[in-house]
């Protein structure tokens, strides 16, 4: 997994609440057996007309946001299905950080498996990020995972919380499966005990 | 010992390793797999030379993009869908997991097949690369959806890296009134909490109205826990649960059954357990409901009217404007005046035998309104066979419904069953998101009986008027 350390980039504002995984990547793109190449389909129905042409009003179609690497969004971002195609599409587009007031549980987990940093902030602080994002390409936001800070274009610093284990894995680009396999003895021991206590399972 | 919730008890019984910071390896008893969220996970195993640690605990079934018309076991027209189903076929055989291909009568929606075959049992941990894994919580099993990376993690290690969620109690007191169903309970709860109201929690549903539900109804309630944002929904197992499980192909038998039931009877929340959040609804207050917008929280009794965006606060004002525009509705309009084009009865929410019985009870001796499309997609091949045996299929067909083969179908429209732009559907599924059932399609969620009533009248209808 690509490590996440620091990020300096343009943030795109998407204030809509409850942006669901069907909006992020609709079902027709779930038929792939690959993880790559989904960036072009990110926010498909909001981004393109039925004939495939771009909707000029959509934020990521505007010249100043085409290179966005941060998304600032309304509450409950990523609600809906478990499709990891949503973070795959976000990462493939080039977005490495999503800032909101809250995230849906499965989407939040999926981000960390794909080198994306989801940051949940209190509403007032998210709103500061949103205002900065609305300034366009001149307002670069800096995110420092090790320091747990967001630095806005005017120099204002916002701190954020993150689970220490997730932070450690993201900073170092660690493979969860490899880490868990180091604990194989614990899993073996659990299985042996469970075979006695719950033999019907 | 300190008092525990049901969730605490199941959690404690499955911790294989706990780190100093509270991060746990949770052992997974059952891993359900379908064709859409697993190919990349199996490919990951192949690339790293890893094996499936516990193939005997892993159950695969294609459901999301299988067509629901005849001939699908011979050929699937859509090339991408075919490749995905073939990939599952290959992966299931190569890695030696349990498998129900489309040609098997036991094939169906993974969340219907698991309980039906006795794979899902009380006190288990159950995961699947699908958010509606919450369904299995109806058995008092800790069940939730995971992403594809976690699918690979479970395949390789039979564990998940987890931190514990908070405990939320949702109590439905008293009894439901006639015409009110499990679907109305679960939608009403989401209406009360919002789609983010359960985020960070595992919900336990309890109270008399929940106890009075069948296993089918309980599965409907837990199925939509994810729509309220919860990690999982749970219902404590009882005699109804045990009766459902007993005799299923993979349920324990003989002495093992007795031992299992003895443990299952300890799976309840202690009277003085701590709850981080409590919500109580009166069963008598719940009405048949429908959704009007593009989020499952946009729910109102069928007797209501389309709300104005100004009735909301914060970001929901803009969201409601957008939803009304997308849905083509005007504030103040009576919900029962909304005309529909299509009816879809099925899905992991409402594709079980009891759902088909409820819809058929309304449709008996009646016809689908002329010009409308109506389809029933049973949740599994066995549900379909039982419905045929009970004469339900005949009622649906006589009424003018299409009688399909099992699968997810129009719930998410990955197969050919889709809405056209602007087409409006009365659906028994679980999501009314923009584009969910097809680009530009408009979805109203409701119970099977309500969907059947709408099929007859051609508009959203209070099913109670047809029960008199």
mmCIF file of N, CA, C and O in Angstrom, chain A residues 16-18 20 22-23 27 30-35 44-46 48-50 76 80-84 88 103 105-106 109-110 113 163 165 175-178 180-181 183 186-188 190-191 198 200-201, chain B residues 13-14 16-17 21 25 27 29-30 36 40 50 53 57 78 80-81 84 129-131 145-150 152-153 159 161 163 195-196 199 231 252 260 263 297 319 322 412 414 431 433 435-436 439:
data_model
loop_
_atom_site.group_PDB
_atom_site.id
_atom_site.type_symbol
_atom_site.label_atom_id
_atom_site.label_comp_id
_atom_site.label_asym_id
_atom_site.label_seq_id
_atom_site.Cartn_x
_atom_site.Cartn_y
_atom_site.Cartn_z
ATOM 1 N N UNK A 16 -22.616 18.598 -0.244
ATOM 2 C CA UNK A 16 -23.806 17.740 -0.155
ATOM 3 C C UNK A 16 -23.649 16.715 0.979
ATOM 4 O O UNK A 16 -22.587 16.127 1.130
ATOM 5 N N UNK A 17 -24.727 16.522 1.757
ATOM 6 C CA UNK A 17 -24.691 15.501 2.820
ATOM 7 C C UNK A 17 -25.050 14.134 2.239
ATOM 8 O O UNK A 17 -25.647 14.043 1.169
ATOM 9 N N UNK A 18 -24.680 13.089 2.957
ATOM 10 C CA UNK A 18 -25.038 11.712 2.585
ATOM 11 C C UNK A 18 -24.598 11.334 1.167
ATOM 12 O O UNK A 18 -25.359 10.709 0.422
ATOM 13 N N UNK A 20 -23.428 9.005 -1.190
ATOM 14 C CA UNK A 20 -23.408 7.551 -1.014
ATOM 15 C C UNK A 20 -22.481 6.890 -2.031
ATOM 16 O O UNK A 20 -22.015 7.517 -2.976
ATOM 17 N N UNK A 22 -23.137 4.705 -4.241
ATOM 18 C CA UNK A 22 -23.681 4.639 -5.604
ATOM 19 C C UNK A 22 -23.354 5.924 -6.361
ATOM 20 O O UNK A 22 -23.170 5.902 -7.572
ATOM 21 N N UNK A 23 -23.299 7.066 -5.657
ATOM 22 C CA UNK A 23 -22.890 8.323 -6.302
ATOM 23 C C UNK A 23 -21.391 8.284 -6.615
ATOM 24 O O UNK A 23 -20.964 8.747 -7.660
ATOM 25 N N UNK A 27 -23.060 1.156 -10.054
ATOM 26 C CA UNK A 27 -22.936 -0.306 -10.150
ATOM 27 C C UNK A 27 -22.300 -0.848 -11.418
ATOM 28 O O UNK A 27 -21.649 -1.885 -11.388
ATOM 29 N N UNK A 30 -18.832 -1.939 -11.140
ATOM 30 C CA UNK A 30 -18.446 -2.956 -10.154
ATOM 31 C C UNK A 30 -18.176 -4.297 -10.825
ATOM 32 O O UNK A 30 -17.868 -5.283 -10.169
ATOM 33 N N UNK A 31 -18.343 -4.325 -12.147
ATOM 34 C CA UNK A 31 -18.188 -5.603 -12.839
ATOM 35 C C UNK A 31 -16.739 -5.919 -13.163
ATOM 36 O O UNK A 31 -16.440 -6.966 -13.713
ATOM 37 N N UNK A 32 -15.854 -5.015 -12.811
ATOM 38 C CA UNK A 32 -14.439 -5.251 -13.088
ATOM 39 C C UNK A 32 -13.885 -6.301 -12.128
ATOM 40 O O UNK A 32 -14.377 -6.455 -11.015
ATOM 41 N N UNK A 33 -12.866 -7.011 -12.582
ATOM 42 C CA UNK A 33 -12.193 -7.922 -11.658
ATOM 43 C C UNK A 33 -10.819 -7.352 -11.274
ATOM 44 O O UNK A 33 -9.984 -8.029 -10.715
ATOM 45 N N UNK A 34 -10.617 -6.057 -11.593
ATOM 46 C CA UNK A 34 -9.373 -5.367 -11.260
ATOM 47 C C UNK A 34 -9.638 -4.269 -10.224
ATOM 48 O O UNK A 34 -10.775 -3.899 -10.000
ATOM 49 N N UNK A 35 -8.574 -3.731 -9.644
ATOM 50 C CA UNK A 35 -8.727 -2.626 -8.698
ATOM 51 C C UNK A 35 -8.447 -1.280 -9.352
ATOM 52 O O UNK A 35 -8.664 -0.238 -8.755
ATOM 53 N N UNK A 44 -19.601 9.264 -11.404
ATOM 54 C CA UNK A 44 -20.031 9.156 -12.800
ATOM 55 C C UNK A 44 -21.303 9.939 -13.153
ATOM 56 O O UNK A 44 -21.303 10.745 -14.078
ATOM 57 N N UNK A 45 -22.395 9.695 -12.419
ATOM 58 C CA UNK A 45 -23.672 10.295 -12.837
ATOM 59 C C UNK A 45 -23.748 11.785 -12.520
ATOM 60 O O UNK A 45 -24.521 12.517 -13.133
ATOM 61 N N UNK A 46 -22.934 12.242 -11.556
ATOM 62 C CA UNK A 46 -22.891 13.677 -11.260
ATOM 63 C C UNK A 46 -21.945 14.381 -12.237
ATOM 64 O O UNK A 46 -22.072 15.573 -12.493
ATOM 65 N N UNK A 48 -20.935 13.222 -15.522
ATOM 66 C CA UNK A 48 -21.141 13.086 -16.970
ATOM 67 C C UNK A 48 -22.620 13.097 -17.332
ATOM 68 O O UNK A 48 -23.461 12.621 -16.573
ATOM 69 N N UNK A 49 -22.930 13.590 -18.521
ATOM 70 C CA UNK A 49 -24.265 13.466 -19.098
ATOM 71 C C UNK A 49 -24.438 12.031 -19.601
ATOM 72 O O UNK A 49 -23.442 11.326 -19.785
ATOM 73 N N UNK A 50 -25.701 11.646 -19.865
ATOM 74 C CA UNK A 50 -25.903 10.278 -20.356
ATOM 75 C C UNK A 50 -25.112 9.982 -21.638
ATOM 76 O O UNK A 50 -24.745 8.833 -21.882
ATOM 77 N N UNK A 76 -21.670 12.285 6.750
ATOM 78 C CA UNK A 76 -22.021 10.905 6.412
ATOM 79 C C UNK A 76 -21.533 10.530 5.014
ATOM 80 O O UNK A 76 -22.224 9.851 4.262
ATOM 81 N N UNK A 80 -23.849 3.726 2.493
ATOM 82 C CA UNK A 80 -24.351 2.765 1.520
ATOM 83 C C UNK A 80 -23.534 1.495 1.504
ATOM 84 O O UNK A 80 -23.238 0.940 2.549
ATOM 85 N N UNK A 81 -23.157 1.083 0.332
ATOM 86 C CA UNK A 81 -22.633 -0.268 0.154
ATOM 87 C C UNK A 81 -21.190 -0.399 0.611
ATOM 88 O O UNK A 81 -20.498 0.575 0.890
ATOM 89 N N UNK A 82 -20.716 -1.647 0.652
ATOM 90 C CA UNK A 82 -19.357 -1.943 1.130
ATOM 91 C C UNK A 82 -18.335 -1.867 0.006
ATOM 92 O O UNK A 82 -17.160 -2.081 0.237
ATOM 93 N N UNK A 83 -18.786 -1.550 -1.210
ATOM 94 C CA UNK A 83 -17.909 -1.602 -2.382
ATOM 95 C C UNK A 83 -16.605 -0.836 -2.180
ATOM 96 O O UNK A 83 -16.595 0.368 -2.006
ATOM 97 N N UNK A 84 -15.500 -1.551 -2.251
ATOM 98 C CA UNK A 84 -14.199 -0.901 -2.115
ATOM 99 C C UNK A 84 -13.851 -0.172 -3.415
ATOM 100 O O UNK A 84 -12.883 0.579 -3.480
ATOM 101 N N UNK A 88 -11.232 2.892 -4.316
ATOM 102 C CA UNK A 88 -10.348 2.633 -5.469
ATOM 103 C C UNK A 88 -10.509 3.751 -6.497
ATOM 104 O O UNK A 88 -9.529 4.233 -7.061
ATOM 105 N N UNK A 103 -18.147 9.900 8.561
ATOM 106 C CA UNK A 103 -18.052 8.941 7.465
ATOM 107 C C UNK A 103 -18.855 7.700 7.814
ATOM 108 O O UNK A 103 -18.972 7.336 8.981
ATOM 109 N N UNK A 105 -19.178 3.814 8.237
ATOM 110 C CA UNK A 105 -18.223 2.893 8.851
ATOM 111 C C UNK A 105 -17.389 2.081 7.839
ATOM 112 O O UNK A 105 -16.155 2.059 7.914
ATOM 113 N N UNK A 106 -18.050 1.412 6.921
ATOM 114 C CA UNK A 106 -17.311 0.498 6.024
ATOM 115 C C UNK A 106 -16.426 1.302 5.073
ATOM 116 O O UNK A 106 -15.273 0.960 4.840
ATOM 117 N N UNK A 109 -13.292 2.411 6.900
ATOM 118 C CA UNK A 109 -12.320 1.305 6.978
ATOM 119 C C UNK A 109 -11.616 1.095 5.650
ATOM 120 O O UNK A 109 -10.410 0.894 5.598
ATOM 121 N N UNK A 110 -12.403 1.100 4.582
ATOM 122 C CA UNK A 110 -11.851 0.813 3.253
ATOM 123 C C UNK A 110 -10.798 1.840 2.845
ATOM 124 O O UNK A 110 -9.846 1.502 2.146
ATOM 125 N N UNK A 113 -7.251 1.006 3.799
ATOM 126 C CA UNK A 113 -6.634 -0.116 3.081
ATOM 127 C C UNK A 113 -6.060 0.346 1.749
ATOM 128 O O UNK A 113 -5.448 -0.438 1.038
ATOM 129 N N UNK A 163 -7.029 7.044 14.974
ATOM 130 C CA UNK A 163 -6.644 5.864 15.734
ATOM 131 C C UNK A 163 -5.142 5.598 15.531
ATOM 132 O O UNK A 163 -4.662 5.583 14.399
ATOM 133 N N UNK A 165 -3.209 2.981 15.699
ATOM 134 C CA UNK A 165 -2.832 1.819 14.889
ATOM 135 C C UNK A 165 -3.039 2.102 13.402
ATOM 136 O O UNK A 165 -2.179 1.812 12.563
ATOM 137 N N UNK A 175 0.988 -3.649 5.196
ATOM 138 C CA UNK A 175 0.027 -4.638 4.727
ATOM 139 C C UNK A 175 -0.590 -5.325 5.943
ATOM 140 O O UNK A 175 0.094 -6.032 6.687
ATOM 141 N N UNK A 176 -1.890 -5.097 6.143
ATOM 142 C CA UNK A 176 -2.607 -5.681 7.283
ATOM 143 C C UNK A 176 -2.439 -7.189 7.377
ATOM 144 O O UNK A 176 -2.294 -7.743 8.458
ATOM 145 N N UNK A 177 -2.519 -7.841 6.234
ATOM 146 C CA UNK A 177 -2.507 -9.313 6.250
ATOM 147 C C UNK A 177 -1.169 -9.815 6.779
ATOM 148 O O UNK A 177 -1.113 -10.724 7.610
ATOM 149 N N UNK A 178 -0.101 -9.180 6.323
ATOM 150 C CA UNK A 178 1.226 -9.554 6.807
ATOM 151 C C UNK A 178 1.331 -9.385 8.321
ATOM 152 O O UNK A 178 1.846 -10.256 9.029
ATOM 153 N N UNK A 180 -1.126 -9.406 10.517
ATOM 154 C CA UNK A 180 -1.955 -10.391 11.217
ATOM 155 C C UNK A 180 -1.300 -11.763 11.189
ATOM 156 O O UNK A 180 -1.358 -12.512 12.177
ATOM 157 N N UNK A 181 -0.660 -12.094 10.068
ATOM 158 C CA UNK A 181 -0.047 -13.422 9.965
ATOM 159 C C UNK A 181 1.087 -13.613 10.980
ATOM 160 O O UNK A 181 1.393 -14.743 11.359
ATOM 161 N N UNK A 183 0.699 -12.996 13.889
ATOM 162 C CA UNK A 183 0.006 -13.436 15.112
ATOM 163 C C UNK A 183 -0.663 -14.796 14.904
ATOM 164 O O UNK A 183 -1.612 -15.154 15.604
ATOM 165 N N UNK A 186 -1.580 -16.984 17.877
ATOM 166 C CA UNK A 186 -2.787 -16.616 18.637
ATOM 167 C C UNK A 186 -4.037 -17.165 17.947
ATOM 168 O O UNK A 186 -4.982 -17.597 18.611
ATOM 169 N N UNK A 187 -4.050 -17.102 16.623
ATOM 170 C CA UNK A 187 -5.214 -17.597 15.881
ATOM 171 C C UNK A 187 -5.309 -19.119 16.037
ATOM 172 O O UNK A 187 -6.395 -19.656 16.271
ATOM 173 N N UNK A 188 -4.185 -19.791 15.934
ATOM 174 C CA UNK A 188 -4.171 -21.249 16.134
ATOM 175 C C UNK A 188 -4.723 -21.597 17.520
ATOM 176 O O UNK A 188 -5.549 -22.502 17.658
ATOM 177 N N UNK A 190 -6.649 -19.826 19.423
ATOM 178 C CA UNK A 190 -8.088 -19.541 19.500
ATOM 179 C C UNK A 190 -8.895 -20.675 18.878
ATOM 180 O O UNK A 190 -9.879 -21.144 19.446
ATOM 181 N N UNK A 191 -8.450 -21.121 17.710
ATOM 182 C CA UNK A 191 -9.180 -22.194 17.010
ATOM 183 C C UNK A 191 -9.217 -23.471 17.850
ATOM 184 O O UNK A 191 -10.252 -24.144 17.915
ATOM 185 N N UNK A 198 -17.030 -24.534 21.464
ATOM 186 C CA UNK A 198 -18.157 -24.402 20.522
ATOM 187 C C UNK A 198 -17.932 -25.355 19.346
ATOM 188 O O UNK A 198 -17.761 -24.931 18.203
ATOM 189 N N UNK A 200 -19.707 -27.110 17.547
ATOM 190 C CA UNK A 200 -20.682 -27.166 16.440
ATOM 191 C C UNK A 200 -20.420 -26.101 15.378
ATOM 192 O O UNK A 200 -21.032 -26.120 14.318
ATOM 193 N N UNK A 201 -19.563 -25.140 15.685
ATOM 194 C CA UNK A 201 -19.381 -24.012 14.747
ATOM 195 C C UNK A 201 -18.617 -24.459 13.501
ATOM 196 O O UNK A 201 -17.621 -25.128 13.601
ATOM 197 N N UNK B 13 -16.389 -13.641 23.012
ATOM 198 C CA UNK B 13 -16.191 -15.046 22.641
ATOM 199 C C UNK B 13 -15.370 -15.200 21.358
ATOM 200 O O UNK B 13 -15.068 -16.318 20.946
ATOM 201 N N UNK B 14 -15.028 -14.091 20.707
ATOM 202 C CA UNK B 14 -14.348 -14.188 19.409
ATOM 203 C C UNK B 14 -13.019 -13.449 19.333
ATOM 204 O O UNK B 14 -12.458 -13.334 18.244
ATOM 205 N N UNK B 16 -9.380 -13.220 19.289
ATOM 206 C CA UNK B 16 -8.243 -14.146 19.170
ATOM 207 C C UNK B 16 -6.961 -13.486 19.647
ATOM 208 O O UNK B 16 -6.009 -14.165 20.030
ATOM 209 N N UNK B 17 -6.934 -12.156 19.614
ATOM 210 C CA UNK B 17 -5.746 -11.430 20.061
ATOM 211 C C UNK B 17 -6.160 -9.998 20.370
ATOM 212 O O UNK B 17 -6.941 -9.407 19.628
ATOM 213 N N UNK B 21 -3.493 -1.338 22.716
ATOM 214 C CA UNK B 21 -4.365 -0.190 22.433
ATOM 215 C C UNK B 21 -5.818 -0.600 22.195
ATOM 216 O O UNK B 21 -6.643 0.220 21.795
ATOM 217 N N UNK B 25 -7.976 -8.843 17.120
ATOM 218 C CA UNK B 25 -8.205 -9.751 15.999
ATOM 219 C C UNK B 25 -9.453 -10.525 16.357
ATOM 220 O O UNK B 25 -9.468 -11.291 17.329
ATOM 221 N N UNK B 27 -12.109 -13.351 15.566
ATOM 222 C CA UNK B 27 -12.195 -14.580 14.776
ATOM 223 C C UNK B 27 -13.537 -14.624 14.038
ATOM 224 O O UNK B 27 -14.579 -14.277 14.596
ATOM 225 N N UNK B 29 -16.419 -16.794 12.170
ATOM 226 C CA UNK B 29 -16.950 -18.155 12.065
ATOM 227 C C UNK B 29 -17.453 -18.485 10.664
ATOM 228 O O UNK B 29 -17.362 -19.619 10.216
ATOM 229 N N UNK B 30 -18.047 -17.491 10.006
ATOM 230 C CA UNK B 30 -18.597 -17.736 8.666
ATOM 231 C C UNK B 30 -18.240 -16.569 7.749
ATOM 232 O O UNK B 30 -18.485 -15.409 8.092
ATOM 233 N N UNK B 36 -19.060 -10.121 -6.848
ATOM 234 C CA UNK B 36 -18.686 -8.738 -7.159
ATOM 235 C C UNK B 36 -17.510 -8.224 -6.320
ATOM 236 O O UNK B 36 -16.634 -7.538 -6.835
ATOM 237 N N UNK B 40 -10.893 -9.542 -6.726
ATOM 238 C CA UNK B 40 -9.606 -8.904 -6.409
ATOM 239 C C UNK B 40 -8.986 -9.526 -5.161
ATOM 240 O O UNK B 40 -7.759 -9.548 -5.019
ATOM 241 N N UNK B 50 -0.773 -17.012 -0.936
ATOM 242 C CA UNK B 50 -1.488 -17.360 0.289
ATOM 243 C C UNK B 50 -2.661 -18.284 -0.012
ATOM 244 O O UNK B 50 -3.179 -18.305 -1.107
ATOM 245 N N UNK B 53 -7.496 -19.787 4.656
ATOM 246 C CA UNK B 53 -7.170 -20.458 5.912
ATOM 247 C C UNK B 53 -8.243 -21.470 6.314
ATOM 248 O O UNK B 53 -7.933 -22.543 6.817
ATOM 249 N N UNK B 57 -15.246 -22.822 6.361
ATOM 250 C CA UNK B 57 -16.071 -21.751 6.944
ATOM 251 C C UNK B 57 -16.457 -20.701 5.896
ATOM 252 O O UNK B 57 -16.972 -19.639 6.233
ATOM 253 N N UNK B 78 -24.310 -10.617 -20.840
ATOM 254 C CA UNK B 78 -23.401 -9.512 -20.544
ATOM 255 C C UNK B 78 -22.015 -10.052 -20.239
ATOM 256 O O UNK B 78 -21.822 -10.835 -19.302
ATOM 257 N N UNK B 80 -19.159 -8.753 -19.098
ATOM 258 C CA UNK B 80 -18.510 -8.466 -17.811
ATOM 259 C C UNK B 80 -19.135 -9.272 -16.677
ATOM 260 O O UNK B 80 -18.438 -9.788 -15.816
ATOM 261 N N UNK B 81 -20.464 -9.377 -16.700
ATOM 262 C CA UNK B 81 -21.156 -10.172 -15.673
ATOM 263 C C UNK B 81 -20.718 -11.624 -15.766
ATOM 264 O O UNK B 81 -20.456 -12.282 -14.746
ATOM 265 N N UNK B 84 -17.310 -12.163 -14.315
ATOM 266 C CA UNK B 84 -17.305 -12.150 -12.847
ATOM 267 C C UNK B 84 -17.841 -13.449 -12.259
ATOM 268 O O UNK B 84 -17.296 -13.985 -11.298
ATOM 269 N N UNK B 129 -18.458 -9.462 1.938
ATOM 270 C CA UNK B 129 -18.167 -8.225 1.227
ATOM 271 C C UNK B 129 -19.442 -7.616 0.693
ATOM 272 O O UNK B 129 -19.623 -7.434 -0.509
ATOM 273 N N UNK B 130 -20.341 -7.307 1.614
ATOM 274 C CA UNK B 130 -21.641 -6.745 1.246
ATOM 275 C C UNK B 130 -22.261 -6.137 2.491
ATOM 276 O O UNK B 130 -22.327 -6.783 3.536
ATOM 277 N N UNK B 131 -22.720 -4.901 2.372
ATOM 278 C CA UNK B 131 -23.180 -4.189 3.558
ATOM 279 C C UNK B 131 -24.414 -4.829 4.207
ATOM 280 O O UNK B 131 -24.632 -4.660 5.406
ATOM 281 N N UNK B 145 -20.826 -6.036 7.017
ATOM 282 C CA UNK B 145 -20.193 -5.957 5.704
ATOM 283 C C UNK B 145 -18.753 -5.522 5.825
ATOM 284 O O UNK B 145 -18.374 -4.823 6.766
ATOM 285 N N UNK B 146 -17.945 -5.941 4.848
ATOM 286 C CA UNK B 146 -16.532 -5.565 4.801
ATOM 287 C C UNK B 146 -16.160 -5.245 3.358
ATOM 288 O O UNK B 146 -16.850 -5.657 2.428
ATOM 289 N N UNK B 147 -15.067 -4.520 3.181
ATOM 290 C CA UNK B 147 -14.577 -4.225 1.846
ATOM 291 C C UNK B 147 -13.745 -5.376 1.301
ATOM 292 O O UNK B 147 -13.491 -6.356 2.009
ATOM 293 N N UNK B 148 -13.302 -5.240 0.061
ATOM 294 C CA UNK B 148 -12.580 -6.338 -0.585
ATOM 295 C C UNK B 148 -11.229 -6.614 0.076
ATOM 296 O O UNK B 148 -10.809 -7.769 0.169
ATOM 297 N N UNK B 149 -10.541 -5.576 0.543
ATOM 298 C CA UNK B 149 -9.265 -5.810 1.239
ATOM 299 C C UNK B 149 -9.499 -6.650 2.487
ATOM 300 O O UNK B 149 -8.686 -7.515 2.828
ATOM 301 N N UNK B 150 -10.606 -6.378 3.172
ATOM 302 C CA UNK B 150 -10.920 -7.167 4.367
ATOM 303 C C UNK B 150 -11.384 -8.577 3.990
ATOM 304 O O UNK B 150 -11.152 -9.523 4.740
ATOM 305 N N UNK B 152 -10.083 -10.256 1.604
ATOM 306 C CA UNK B 152 -8.797 -10.942 1.434
ATOM 307 C C UNK B 152 -8.170 -11.271 2.801
ATOM 308 O O UNK B 152 -7.631 -12.360 3.004
ATOM 309 N N UNK B 153 -8.306 -10.326 3.731
ATOM 310 C CA UNK B 153 -7.765 -10.526 5.081
ATOM 311 C C UNK B 153 -8.440 -11.713 5.762
ATOM 312 O O UNK B 153 -7.770 -12.549 6.384
ATOM 313 N N UNK B 159 -9.620 -13.893 10.365
ATOM 314 C CA UNK B 159 -9.849 -12.876 11.393
ATOM 315 C C UNK B 159 -10.025 -11.510 10.730
ATOM 316 O O UNK B 159 -9.737 -11.348 9.545
ATOM 317 N N UNK B 161 -9.256 -7.257 11.754
ATOM 318 C CA UNK B 161 -8.720 -6.299 12.715
ATOM 319 C C UNK B 161 -9.864 -5.352 13.085
ATOM 320 O O UNK B 161 -10.421 -4.684 12.208
ATOM 321 N N UNK B 163 -11.913 -2.715 16.187
ATOM 322 C CA UNK B 163 -12.064 -2.091 17.503
ATOM 323 C C UNK B 163 -13.540 -2.152 17.837
ATOM 324 O O UNK B 163 -14.387 -2.102 16.952
ATOM 325 N N UNK B 195 -29.673 8.433 8.639
ATOM 326 C CA UNK B 195 -28.801 7.387 8.089
ATOM 327 C C UNK B 195 -27.429 7.368 8.753
ATOM 328 O O UNK B 195 -26.661 6.442 8.541
ATOM 329 N N UNK B 196 -27.104 8.396 9.536
ATOM 330 C CA UNK B 196 -25.828 8.378 10.253
ATOM 331 C C UNK B 196 -26.051 8.145 11.741
ATOM 332 O O UNK B 196 -25.103 8.100 12.515
ATOM 333 N N UNK B 199 -24.046 5.315 13.311
ATOM 334 C CA UNK B 199 -22.612 5.233 13.048
ATOM 335 C C UNK B 199 -21.827 5.085 14.354
ATOM 336 O O UNK B 199 -22.022 5.853 15.291
ATOM 337 N N UNK B 231 -22.843 -0.492 12.557
ATOM 338 C CA UNK B 231 -21.954 -1.560 12.088
ATOM 339 C C UNK B 231 -22.750 -2.840 11.930
ATOM 340 O O UNK B 231 -22.549 -3.577 10.972
ATOM 341 N N UNK B 252 -26.140 -27.892 13.773
ATOM 342 C CA UNK B 252 -25.701 -29.085 14.519
ATOM 343 C C UNK B 252 -26.866 -30.024 14.797
ATOM 344 O O UNK B 252 -28.031 -29.605 14.780
ATOM 345 N N UNK B 260 -25.281 -26.647 21.719
ATOM 346 C CA UNK B 260 -25.366 -25.340 21.080
ATOM 347 C C UNK B 260 -26.508 -24.520 21.683
ATOM 348 O O UNK B 260 -26.323 -23.360 22.061
ATOM 349 N N UNK B 263 -25.770 -23.009 25.012
ATOM 350 C CA UNK B 263 -24.965 -21.782 24.962
ATOM 351 C C UNK B 263 -25.774 -20.620 24.395
ATOM 352 O O UNK B 263 -25.724 -19.495 24.892
ATOM 353 N N UNK B 297 -33.548 7.559 5.020
ATOM 354 C CA UNK B 297 -34.105 8.326 6.150
ATOM 355 C C UNK B 297 -35.294 9.188 5.716
ATOM 356 O O UNK B 297 -36.002 9.721 6.550
ATOM 357 N N UNK B 319 -30.054 18.948 0.443
ATOM 358 C CA UNK B 319 -30.217 17.547 0.061
ATOM 359 C C UNK B 319 -31.676 17.253 -0.283
ATOM 360 O O UNK B 319 -31.968 16.521 -1.237
ATOM 361 N N UNK B 322 -32.557 18.757 -3.688
ATOM 362 C CA UNK B 322 -31.990 17.909 -4.731
ATOM 363 C C UNK B 322 -32.822 16.633 -4.889
ATOM 364 O O UNK B 322 -33.100 16.187 -6.011
ATOM 365 N N UNK B 412 -30.137 -3.558 -7.054
ATOM 366 C CA UNK B 412 -29.006 -2.706 -7.423
ATOM 367 C C UNK B 412 -28.748 -2.677 -8.911
ATOM 368 O O UNK B 412 -27.825 -2.018 -9.374
ATOM 369 N N UNK B 414 -27.499 -4.460 -11.256
ATOM 370 C CA UNK B 414 -26.256 -4.853 -11.936
ATOM 371 C C UNK B 414 -26.554 -5.839 -13.050
ATOM 372 O O UNK B 414 -25.734 -6.072 -13.920
ATOM 373 N N UNK B 431 -32.458 0.461 -0.724
ATOM 374 C CA UNK B 431 -31.827 1.756 -1.016
ATOM 375 C C UNK B 431 -32.578 2.485 -2.117
ATOM 376 O O UNK B 431 -32.889 1.906 -3.148
ATOM 377 N N UNK B 433 -31.223 5.406 -3.275
ATOM 378 C CA UNK B 433 -30.218 6.366 -3.737
ATOM 379 C C UNK B 433 -30.453 6.744 -5.197
ATOM 380 O O UNK B 433 -30.982 5.947 -5.971
ATOM 381 N N UNK B 435 -30.042 6.857 -8.870
ATOM 382 C CA UNK B 435 -29.449 5.926 -9.832
ATOM 383 C C UNK B 435 -29.330 4.493 -9.365
ATOM 384 O O UNK B 435 -28.866 3.634 -10.102
ATOM 385 N N UNK B 436 -29.752 4.214 -8.147
ATOM 386 C CA UNK B 436 -29.557 2.886 -7.576
ATOM 387 C C UNK B 436 -30.153 1.786 -8.470
ATOM 388 O O UNK B 436 -29.536 0.761 -8.715
ATOM 389 N N UNK B 439 -29.932 4.493 -13.943
ATOM 390 C CA UNK B 439 -29.703 5.920 -14.014
ATOM 391 C C UNK B 439 -31.019 6.672 -14.214
ATOM 392 O O UNK B 439 -31.776 6.365 -15.145
#
